[in-house]
Short mmCIF file of C-alpha atoms and ligand atoms in Angstrom, two decimals:
data_model
loop_
_atom_site.label_atom_id
_atom_site.label_comp_id
_atom_site.label_asym_id
_atom_site.label_seq_id
_atom_site.Cartn_x
_atom_site.Cartn_y
_atom_site.Cartn_z
CA MET A 942 47.33 125.85 236.71
CA ASN A 943 49.23 128.61 233.96
CA SER A 944 48.90 126.92 230.51
CA PRO A 945 52.41 126.77 228.09
CA GLY A 946 51.25 129.74 225.37
CA CYS A 947 50.45 127.93 221.78
CA GLN A 948 51.16 129.26 218.71
CA GLN A 949 49.43 129.17 214.91
CA ALA A 950 51.45 127.92 211.87
CA ASN A 951 51.26 130.57 209.36
CA CYS A 952 53.62 130.14 206.57
CA SER A 953 52.67 129.93 203.43
CA GLU A 954 54.06 133.37 202.25
CA THR A 955 57.04 132.74 199.55
CA LEU A 956 58.35 136.15 197.98
CA LYS A 957 56.43 136.57 194.37
CA GLU A 958 59.67 135.98 191.52
CA GLY A 959 61.18 139.11 189.98
CA MET A 960 63.31 140.49 192.60
CA GLY A 961 64.74 143.76 192.27
CA LEU A 962 68.14 145.17 191.15
CA THR A 963 70.79 147.27 192.91
CA PRO A 964 71.46 150.80 190.77
CA GLU A 965 75.07 148.26 189.59
CA GLY A 966 72.61 145.83 188.54
CA ARG A 967 72.34 143.64 190.69
CA ARG A 968 69.68 142.04 192.68
CA GLU A 969 69.06 142.11 196.56
CA SER A 970 70.06 140.28 198.56
CA ARG A 971 66.62 138.96 200.37
CA VAL A 972 65.64 137.92 204.45
CA CYS A 973 63.49 135.75 205.72
CA THR A 974 62.83 134.78 209.73
CA VAL A 975 61.18 132.59 211.05
CA ARG A 976 60.27 130.52 214.55
CA VAL A 977 60.40 126.26 214.08
CA PRO A 978 59.55 124.12 217.09
CA ILE A 979 61.19 121.07 217.74
CA ASN A 980 59.74 116.89 217.17
CA ILE A 981 60.05 114.67 219.91
CA ALA A 982 59.41 111.63 218.49
CA LEU A 983 57.32 108.84 219.28
CA VAL A 984 58.10 106.14 216.94
CA LYS A 985 62.21 106.51 217.39
CA TYR A 986 64.21 107.17 213.57
CA TRP A 987 66.94 105.33 214.12
CA GLY A 988 69.44 103.83 210.90
CA LYS A 989 69.00 105.38 207.49
CA ARG A 990 69.62 102.92 204.15
CA ASP A 991 71.46 105.74 202.32
CA GLN A 992 73.57 108.13 204.51
CA THR A 993 74.61 111.16 203.22
CA GLN A 994 70.43 112.20 201.79
CA ASN A 995 69.43 110.85 205.37
CA ILE A 996 66.36 108.04 204.13
CA PRO A 997 65.77 105.56 206.74
CA LEU A 998 64.81 102.12 207.00
CA ASN A 999 61.49 102.57 209.62
CA ASP A 1000 58.83 104.74 208.97
CA SER A 1001 58.53 107.56 212.38
CA LEU A 1002 55.43 109.77 214.13
CA SER A 1003 56.55 112.52 216.31
CA LEU A 1004 55.37 115.46 218.83
CA THR A 1005 55.76 118.78 217.86
CA ILE A 1006 56.96 120.59 221.03
CA ASN A 1007 56.35 124.52 219.97
CA SER A 1008 57.54 126.30 223.27
CA LEU A 1009 60.71 125.10 222.07
CA HIS A 1010 61.92 126.35 218.95
CA ALA A 1011 64.66 128.53 216.72
CA ARG A 1012 64.62 131.76 215.66
CA THR A 1013 66.47 131.95 212.39
CA THR A 1014 67.49 134.63 210.00
CA LEU A 1015 68.73 132.91 206.44
CA ARG A 1016 70.18 136.57 204.65
CA VAL A 1017 70.93 135.22 200.77
CA ASN A 1018 73.61 137.90 199.62
CA TYR A 1019 73.71 137.17 195.94
CA GLU A 1020 77.12 137.80 195.31
CA ILE A 1021 80.00 135.13 196.32
CA GLY A 1022 81.09 135.03 199.67
CA THR A 1023 82.15 132.42 202.34
CA ASP A 1024 78.60 131.14 203.52
CA SER A 1025 78.31 131.37 207.48
CA VAL A 1026 76.02 130.05 210.58
CA LYS A 1027 75.74 131.39 213.31
CA ILE A 1028 73.94 129.77 216.33
CA ASN A 1029 73.38 131.13 219.80
CA GLY A 1030 75.91 133.52 218.40
CA LYS A 1031 79.06 130.78 218.24
CA SER A 1032 80.29 131.24 214.44
CA GLN A 1033 79.97 126.86 213.01
CA THR A 1034 82.43 125.64 210.34
CA VAL A 1035 80.83 125.91 207.26
CA THR A 1036 82.73 123.72 205.14
CA GLY A 1037 82.85 120.51 204.82
CA SER A 1038 78.79 120.80 207.45
CA ARG A 1039 75.06 119.84 206.66
CA TYR A 1040 74.90 123.50 206.29
CA GLN A 1041 77.31 123.56 202.67
CA ARG A 1042 74.71 119.65 201.40
CA VAL A 1043 71.95 122.31 201.54
CA PHE A 1044 74.01 125.83 200.30
CA GLU A 1045 74.89 122.87 197.57
CA GLU A 1046 72.03 121.13 196.68
CA VAL A 1047 70.21 125.19 196.51
CA ARG A 1048 73.23 126.22 194.23
CA ARG A 1049 72.37 122.94 191.76
CA TRP A 1050 68.78 123.78 191.50
CA GLU A 1051 69.32 127.62 190.89
CA ARG A 1052 71.78 126.05 188.75
CA LYS A 1053 69.58 123.95 186.70
CA ARG A 1054 66.80 126.99 186.88
CA LYS A 1055 68.61 129.13 186.13
CA ALA A 1056 69.94 126.89 182.38
CA GLY A 1057 68.26 127.73 179.64
CA GLU A 1058 67.72 131.05 180.75
CA VAL A 1059 69.78 133.94 178.99
CA ALA A 1060 71.12 135.02 182.61
CA GLU A 1061 72.68 138.19 183.57
CA HIS A 1062 75.04 137.06 186.15
CA PRO A 1063 76.13 133.44 186.95
CA VAL A 1064 74.59 132.01 189.50
CA SER A 1065 76.58 133.00 192.52
CA ILE A 1066 75.20 132.73 196.50
CA GLN A 1067 76.00 133.88 199.57
CA PHE A 1068 74.44 131.75 202.77
CA GLU A 1069 74.14 133.95 206.25
CA ILE A 1070 72.40 131.70 208.55
CA THR A 1071 72.23 133.30 212.42
CA SER A 1072 70.08 131.46 214.76
CA GLU A 1073 68.55 131.79 218.43
CA THR A 1074 67.51 128.92 220.41
CA ASN A 1075 65.58 128.76 223.46
CA PHE A 1076 67.29 125.40 225.01
CA PRO A 1077 70.49 124.32 224.99
CA VAL A 1078 72.36 122.67 221.79
CA SER A 1079 73.30 119.14 221.10
CA ALA A 1080 71.30 118.06 223.75
CA GLY A 1081 69.80 115.82 222.67
CA LEU A 1082 66.43 117.84 222.38
CA ALA A 1083 66.41 117.95 218.88
CA SER A 1084 68.06 121.02 217.61
CA SER A 1085 68.66 119.27 214.51
CA ALA A 1086 65.27 119.21 213.74
CA ALA A 1087 64.10 122.71 214.98
CA GLY A 1088 67.28 124.52 213.16
CA PHE A 1089 67.25 122.81 210.00
CA ALA A 1090 63.49 122.77 209.41
CA ALA A 1091 64.04 126.48 210.04
CA ILE A 1092 66.09 127.08 207.38
CA ALA A 1093 64.09 124.66 204.93
CA GLU A 1094 61.41 127.04 206.32
CA CYS A 1095 63.34 130.07 205.04
CA LEU A 1096 65.01 128.60 201.70
CA GLN A 1097 61.20 127.94 200.48
CA LYS A 1098 60.72 131.14 200.81
CA ILE A 1099 63.21 133.24 199.04
CA PHE A 1100 63.43 130.73 195.95
CA GLY A 1101 59.99 129.43 196.14
CA PHE A 1102 60.36 126.01 196.83
CA THR A 1103 58.70 123.52 196.61
CA ASP A 1104 57.26 121.29 199.56
CA SER A 1105 59.40 118.40 198.59
CA GLN A 1106 62.54 120.79 197.97
CA LYS A 1107 61.46 122.30 201.19
CA SER A 1108 60.94 117.74 202.75
CA GLN A 1109 64.80 117.63 201.05
CA LEU A 1110 66.16 120.45 202.54
CA ALA A 1111 65.46 119.71 205.82
CA ARG A 1112 66.09 116.10 205.45
CA LEU A 1113 69.53 117.33 203.94
CA GLY A 1114 70.43 118.79 207.38
CA SER A 1115 68.75 116.63 210.06
CA GLY A 1116 66.03 113.73 210.06
CA SER A 1117 64.67 114.31 212.17
CA ALA A 1118 63.92 118.39 210.85
CA ILE A 1119 61.57 116.93 207.96
CA ARG A 1120 58.70 115.82 210.52
CA SER A 1121 59.54 119.74 212.10
CA ILE A 1122 57.92 121.55 208.75
CA PHE A 1123 54.39 120.20 210.28
CA GLY A 1124 52.45 120.60 213.76
CA GLY A 1125 50.64 117.73 215.63
CA LEU A 1126 51.07 113.84 215.25
CA VAL A 1127 53.03 113.65 211.87
CA ARG A 1128 54.47 111.01 210.61
CA TRP A 1129 57.74 110.51 208.33
CA ARG A 1130 56.83 107.61 205.67
CA ARG A 1131 60.97 105.62 204.46
CA GLY A 1132 59.95 105.84 201.04
CA THR A 1133 59.89 103.18 198.38
CA GLN A 1134 61.25 105.17 194.99
CA PRO A 1135 64.75 104.92 193.94
CA ASN A 1136 65.16 108.82 194.10
CA TYR A 1137 63.05 108.84 197.49
CA GLU A 1138 61.11 111.23 196.97
CA ASP A 1139 58.53 109.93 198.73
CA SER A 1140 60.85 109.89 201.85
CA ILE A 1141 58.00 112.46 203.02
CA ALA A 1142 56.32 113.68 206.26
CA GLU A 1143 52.58 114.33 206.81
CA GLN A 1144 50.39 115.29 209.41
CA SER A 1145 48.21 112.30 211.41
CA PHE A 1146 46.70 115.18 212.97
CA PRO A 1147 46.26 118.69 213.99
CA SER A 1148 47.14 119.93 217.29
CA THR A 1149 44.12 120.92 218.19
CA HIS A 1150 42.64 117.67 218.05
CA TRP A 1151 44.05 116.56 220.66
CA PRO A 1152 44.24 120.00 223.27
CA SER A 1153 44.53 118.84 226.31
CA LEU A 1154 47.62 116.80 225.24
CA ARG A 1155 51.00 118.23 227.01
CA ALA A 1156 54.91 117.22 227.30
CA LEU A 1157 57.00 117.89 229.99
CA ILE A 1158 60.71 118.16 229.86
CA LEU A 1159 63.01 117.33 232.47
CA VAL A 1160 66.71 117.94 231.70
CA VAL A 1161 68.84 116.05 233.76
CA ASP A 1162 72.34 116.80 231.72
CA GLU A 1163 72.86 119.94 229.48
CA GLY A 1164 75.77 118.71 228.03
CA ARG A 1165 76.34 117.53 224.98
CA LYS A 1166 75.49 114.33 224.10
CA GLU A 1167 78.66 111.04 223.92
CA TYR A 1168 77.69 109.78 220.18
CA SER A 1169 75.70 111.97 218.45
CA SER A 1170 72.16 110.32 216.49
CA THR A 1171 74.19 110.31 213.32
CA ASP A 1172 77.66 108.34 214.74
CA GLY A 1173 75.47 106.37 216.64
CA MET A 1174 72.64 104.50 214.30
CA GLN A 1175 75.83 104.39 211.55
CA ARG A 1176 77.26 101.72 214.11
CA THR A 1177 74.03 99.93 215.17
CA VAL A 1178 73.16 99.57 211.85
CA GLU A 1179 76.28 97.67 211.44
CA THR A 1180 76.26 95.86 214.14
CA SER A 1181 72.72 95.39 215.83
CA THR A 1182 71.19 91.54 215.45
CA LEU A 1183 67.45 93.31 217.37
CA LEU A 1184 67.37 96.60 214.33
CA GLU A 1185 66.13 94.14 212.24
CA ARG A 1186 63.18 93.07 214.13
CA ARG A 1187 62.72 96.77 215.60
CA ILE A 1188 62.13 98.27 211.74
CA GLU A 1189 59.56 94.89 211.67
CA CYS A 1190 57.27 96.66 213.49
CA CYS A 1191 57.82 100.22 213.64
CA ASP A 1192 54.31 100.08 211.51
CA VAL A 1193 52.40 98.75 212.85
CA ASN A 1194 53.21 100.60 216.56
CA ILE A 1195 52.09 103.59 214.16
CA ASP A 1196 49.44 102.25 213.16
CA LYS A 1197 48.51 101.60 216.76
CA ILE A 1198 49.71 105.18 218.42
CA CYS A 1199 47.62 107.24 215.13
CA ALA A 1200 44.56 105.01 216.04
CA ALA A 1201 45.04 105.47 220.23
CA PHE A 1202 45.52 109.76 218.87
CA SER A 1203 42.15 109.35 216.51
CA ASN A 1204 40.24 107.89 219.98
CA ARG A 1205 41.97 109.83 222.47
CA ASP A 1206 42.64 106.58 224.29
CA PHE A 1207 45.70 108.22 226.50
CA SER A 1208 46.69 104.64 228.06
CA ALA A 1209 46.52 103.06 224.87
CA MET A 1210 48.71 105.09 223.43
CA ALA A 1211 50.81 105.61 226.37
CA ASP A 1212 51.72 102.31 226.38
CA MET A 1213 53.11 101.88 222.88
CA ILE A 1214 54.72 105.32 222.97
CA MET A 1215 57.06 104.37 225.98
CA ARG A 1216 57.73 100.24 224.67
CA ASP A 1217 59.35 102.59 221.74
CA SER A 1218 61.78 103.74 223.27
CA ASN A 1219 62.46 100.50 225.81
CA ASN A 1220 63.25 99.58 222.70
CA PHE A 1221 65.10 101.57 220.80
CA HIS A 1222 67.44 101.27 224.38
CA ALA A 1223 67.44 98.30 223.69
CA VAL A 1224 68.54 98.37 219.74
CA CYS A 1225 71.27 101.07 221.04
CA MET A 1226 72.30 98.81 223.79
CA ASP A 1227 72.45 95.30 221.39
CA THR A 1228 75.18 97.82 219.38
CA SER A 1229 78.44 97.39 219.89
CA PRO A 1230 80.02 98.71 221.46
CA PRO A 1231 76.77 99.57 223.56
CA LEU A 1232 74.89 102.89 222.66
CA MET A 1233 74.42 104.18 226.74
CA TYR A 1234 71.92 107.04 226.17
CA LEU A 1235 70.65 106.62 229.58
CA ASN A 1236 71.64 107.82 233.12
CA ASP A 1237 70.68 106.98 236.79
CA VAL A 1238 67.96 109.63 236.85
CA SER A 1239 66.60 108.69 233.28
CA ARG A 1240 66.22 105.29 234.53
CA THR A 1241 64.38 106.46 238.47
CA ILE A 1242 61.92 108.40 236.13
CA ILE A 1243 61.40 105.64 233.82
CA ARG A 1244 60.06 103.59 237.76
CA LEU A 1245 58.88 107.19 238.79
CA VAL A 1246 56.67 106.78 236.04
CA HIS A 1247 55.55 103.16 236.07
CA VAL A 1248 55.09 103.58 239.81
CA TYR A 1249 52.71 106.95 239.18
CA ASN A 1250 50.43 105.06 236.52
CA GLU A 1251 50.14 102.02 239.03
CA LYS A 1252 49.04 103.90 241.56
CA ASN A 1253 46.64 105.54 239.39
CA GLY A 1254 45.20 102.73 238.39
CA SER A 1255 45.49 103.92 235.13
CA THR A 1256 48.24 105.14 232.46
CA VAL A 1257 48.17 108.93 232.16
CA ILE A 1258 51.59 108.95 231.50
CA ALA A 1259 54.26 108.35 229.58
CA TYR A 1260 57.92 108.38 229.06
CA THR A 1261 60.48 108.26 226.26
CA PHE A 1262 63.88 109.01 225.91
CA ASP A 1263 65.45 110.53 222.69
CA ALA A 1264 69.35 109.41 222.00
CA GLY A 1265 70.69 111.21 225.27
CA PRO A 1266 69.80 110.84 229.03
CA ASN A 1267 66.53 113.99 228.63
CA ALA A 1268 62.27 112.42 229.64
CA THR A 1269 60.15 113.91 227.30
CA LEU A 1270 56.58 112.90 229.37
CA TYR A 1271 53.21 112.88 227.70
CA LEU A 1272 50.25 113.39 229.81
CA GLU A 1273 46.73 115.42 229.50
CA GLU A 1274 46.90 118.48 230.76
CA ASP A 1275 44.27 117.72 233.76
CA THR A 1276 47.72 114.82 235.05
CA VAL A 1277 50.18 117.47 235.29
CA GLN A 1278 49.05 119.17 239.05
CA ASP A 1279 48.98 115.65 240.78
CA PHE A 1280 51.68 114.08 238.22
CA LEU A 1281 54.07 116.64 239.76
CA ASP A 1282 53.53 116.93 243.45
CA PHE A 1283 53.75 113.33 243.56
CA ALA A 1284 57.18 113.86 241.52
CA THR A 1285 58.89 117.01 243.80
CA LYS A 1286 58.35 114.05 246.66
CA GLN A 1287 60.43 111.91 244.86
CA LEU A 1288 63.11 113.09 242.66
CA ARG A 1289 66.04 116.23 243.50
CA PHE A 1290 64.69 119.96 242.16
CA ALA A 1291 67.33 122.17 241.14
CA GLU A 1292 67.00 126.09 242.43
CA SER A 1293 65.76 127.32 238.78
CA ALA A 1294 63.81 123.52 238.23
CA GLN A 1295 61.95 124.09 241.39
CA THR A 1296 61.03 127.25 240.33
CA GLU A 1297 59.98 126.27 237.04
CA VAL A 1298 57.60 123.77 238.28
CA GLU A 1299 56.76 126.76 241.11
CA GLU A 1300 55.39 128.86 236.73
CA ILE A 1301 53.88 125.70 235.89
CA LEU A 1302 51.95 124.32 239.07
CA GLY A 1303 51.03 128.35 239.84
CA HIS A 1304 51.68 128.18 243.56
CA LYS A 1305 55.38 128.23 245.17
CA LEU A 1306 56.21 124.49 246.98
CA ASP A 1307 56.41 123.53 250.32
CA GLU A 1308 60.36 123.67 251.69
CA SER A 1309 59.42 120.06 252.65
CA VAL A 1310 57.93 118.29 249.33
CA ASN A 1311 61.79 118.67 247.12
CA ASN A 1312 63.69 116.81 249.07
CA GLY A 1313 63.45 113.66 247.50
CA ALA A 1314 66.01 110.65 246.72
CA LEU A 1315 69.05 111.93 244.73
CA ALA A 1316 67.94 112.38 241.14
CA GLN A 1317 68.42 115.45 240.43
CA ILE A 1318 66.28 117.46 237.59
CA LEU A 1319 67.68 120.81 236.27
CA GLN A 1320 64.82 122.01 234.29
CA VAL A 1321 61.59 121.23 233.61
CA ILE A 1322 59.43 122.28 230.21
CA TYR A 1323 56.49 122.39 230.25
CA SER A 1324 54.65 122.77 226.40
CA GLN A 1325 51.27 122.19 224.40
CA VAL A 1326 51.91 120.27 221.25
CA GLY A 1327 52.09 122.40 219.01
CA GLY A 1328 51.16 123.96 214.97
CA GLY A 1329 55.12 124.15 213.01
CA PRO A 1330 57.02 126.76 211.90
CA GLN A 1331 55.57 130.47 211.96
CA LEU A 1332 56.76 132.96 209.62
CA LEU A 1333 57.75 136.21 211.10
CA SER A 1334 58.97 138.44 208.51
CA LEU A 1335 60.27 138.28 204.63
CA HIS A 1336 61.86 141.02 202.60
N1 ATP B 2368 69.06 126.50 215.61
C1 ATP B 2368 70.15 125.93 214.79
N2 ATP B 2368 70.44 125.78 213.90
C2 ATP B 2368 70.90 125.47 212.36
N3 ATP B 2368 71.79 124.00 213.21
C3 ATP B 2368 71.25 123.89 214.68
C4 ATP B 2368 70.62 124.58 215.00
N4 ATP B 2368 70.70 124.25 216.37
C5 ATP B 2368 71.63 123.00 216.61
N5 ATP B 2368 71.91 122.96 214.66
C6 ATP B 2368 72.65 121.47 214.74
O1 ATP B 2368 72.35 120.46 215.24
C7 ATP B 2368 73.88 120.10 215.75
C8 ATP B 2368 73.36 118.96 217.20
O2 ATP B 2368 72.79 118.02 216.48
P1 ATP B 2368 72.68 116.12 217.69
O3 ATP B 2368 71.53 115.08 216.48
O4 ATP B 2368 73.80 116.40 217.35
O5 ATP B 2368 71.96 117.16 218.57
P2 ATP B 2368 70.12 117.61 218.82
O6 ATP B 2368 69.74 117.51 217.39
O7 ATP B 2368 70.11 118.18 219.73
O8 ATP B 2368 69.55 115.45 219.54
P3 ATP B 2368 68.75 114.70 218.92
O9 ATP B 2368 69.17 115.10 217.18
O10 ATP B 2368 69.44 113.04 218.83
O11 ATP B 2368 67.85 114.66 219.31
C9 ATP B 2368 74.57 121.54 216.17
O12 ATP B 2368 75.64 121.10 215.78
C10 ATP B 2368 74.86 121.85 214.13
O13 ATP B 2368 74.85 121.44 213.47
C1 DP6 B 2369 66.99 109.65 218.57
C2 DP6 B 2369 66.26 110.21 217.23
O1 DP6 B 2369 66.69 111.68 217.99
C3 DP6 B 2369 67.81 110.58 216.24
C4 DP6 B 2369 67.89 111.17 215.75
O2 DP6 B 2369 68.02 111.43 214.93
P1 DP6 B 2369 68.77 112.99 213.64
O3 DP6 B 2369 67.61 113.56 213.38
O4 DP6 B 2369 69.18 113.76 215.18
O5 DP6 B 2369 69.44 111.81 212.52
P2 DP6 B 2369 70.51 112.68 211.84
O6 DP6 B 2369 68.90 112.42 210.30
O7 DP6 B 2369 71.90 112.63 211.79
O8 DP6 B 2369 70.50 114.28 211.48
C5 DP6 B 2369 64.75 109.93 217.09
C6 DP6 B 2369 64.18 110.62 215.93
O9 DP6 B 2369 64.23 111.76 215.67
O10 DP6 B 2369 63.24 109.82 215.25
#
């Protein structure tokens, strides 16, 4: 069976103080390129106590999935101009966006830093971002997490911000982005301080602690989801009575998953992962009007996983669903082949997804096996649990 690639985190460099000047005496532009993976939560973040700062009501926990990533280049020009953001070749609206929130925060910090210094030039900063992702954006595959963590990484490298400032910038863009700053198993603490400085992420375990852990993402819908996570969770906060109970349980569930992870006890971890996913979607259904992120294919996958575990006599695979119908399955490497053999008999795979399965298995599928029921899998992504951001270039 083929192994998915693994990259190691390597993001400790920053530009040194004392930057170059152009012949006109202006600061030279700086450019940074990073590659940052997505993360998929095992205990979901859902609900905020501060909407503008993205401060969560509950702690959350995720695994970093390094096959899916954003490759982002940020250019900072020290002049007055219009900021721009391009994702997969498409220009994004910056005015009034989350990008602008992040850019304004950086300008504010730089103004503050410059106050007291006799600046030759006022703080004029223009931002240009180009980002490519190797997966669809806004489809519930945590594109915003990789995207905003990448922007925060670049900003730290260019401006020399502290780790805490980097976290704040990532979180300001999208809450879940704060967890993509690390590899492995990552916890985002909601924090209790009024200034939110302790609402930060930390690595609970590096990916090397459990090298045989794998993720299989079954994409069943590549389209934009109906309600964004941002709007959906706010609606839940306003209307769900179950949310309060969910929030009470998150810390205990995180502790249980961390203990299971520490002992590499897959079955104990898997049970908690599936419980959290189901609890999260129950809370979504308890929202008014309900948030129905799962579809029939998602539900077929849920059933399939339980049948497979039962057939096995122990829990060897877990599902989790974010705010969309696509499934992330966690399992160990030695389960992948048997599970895919089983799944290809029960589900229907689109032609490209079939090729992806064949690549994972390292052999062709028998013509007759890929004829399962109507459930259609469009794409299969196989990944290790990986390291965090990688710095590609800085100048
Ligand atoms: N590579 C990127 N760089 C910068 N911003 C990005 C990038 N990819 C996505 N985004 C931003 O994230 C938004 C999509 O976020 P959204 O939360 O709707 O989807 P998602 O992240 O795929 O889903 P979820 O967070 O529920 O898993 C995009 O509209 C864009 O503003
Ligand atoms: C279901 C989730 O994926 C929700 C992610 O929400 P976002 O981080 O996208 O929300 P904003 O902070 O408003 O940008 C669960 C999770 O990743 O923890």
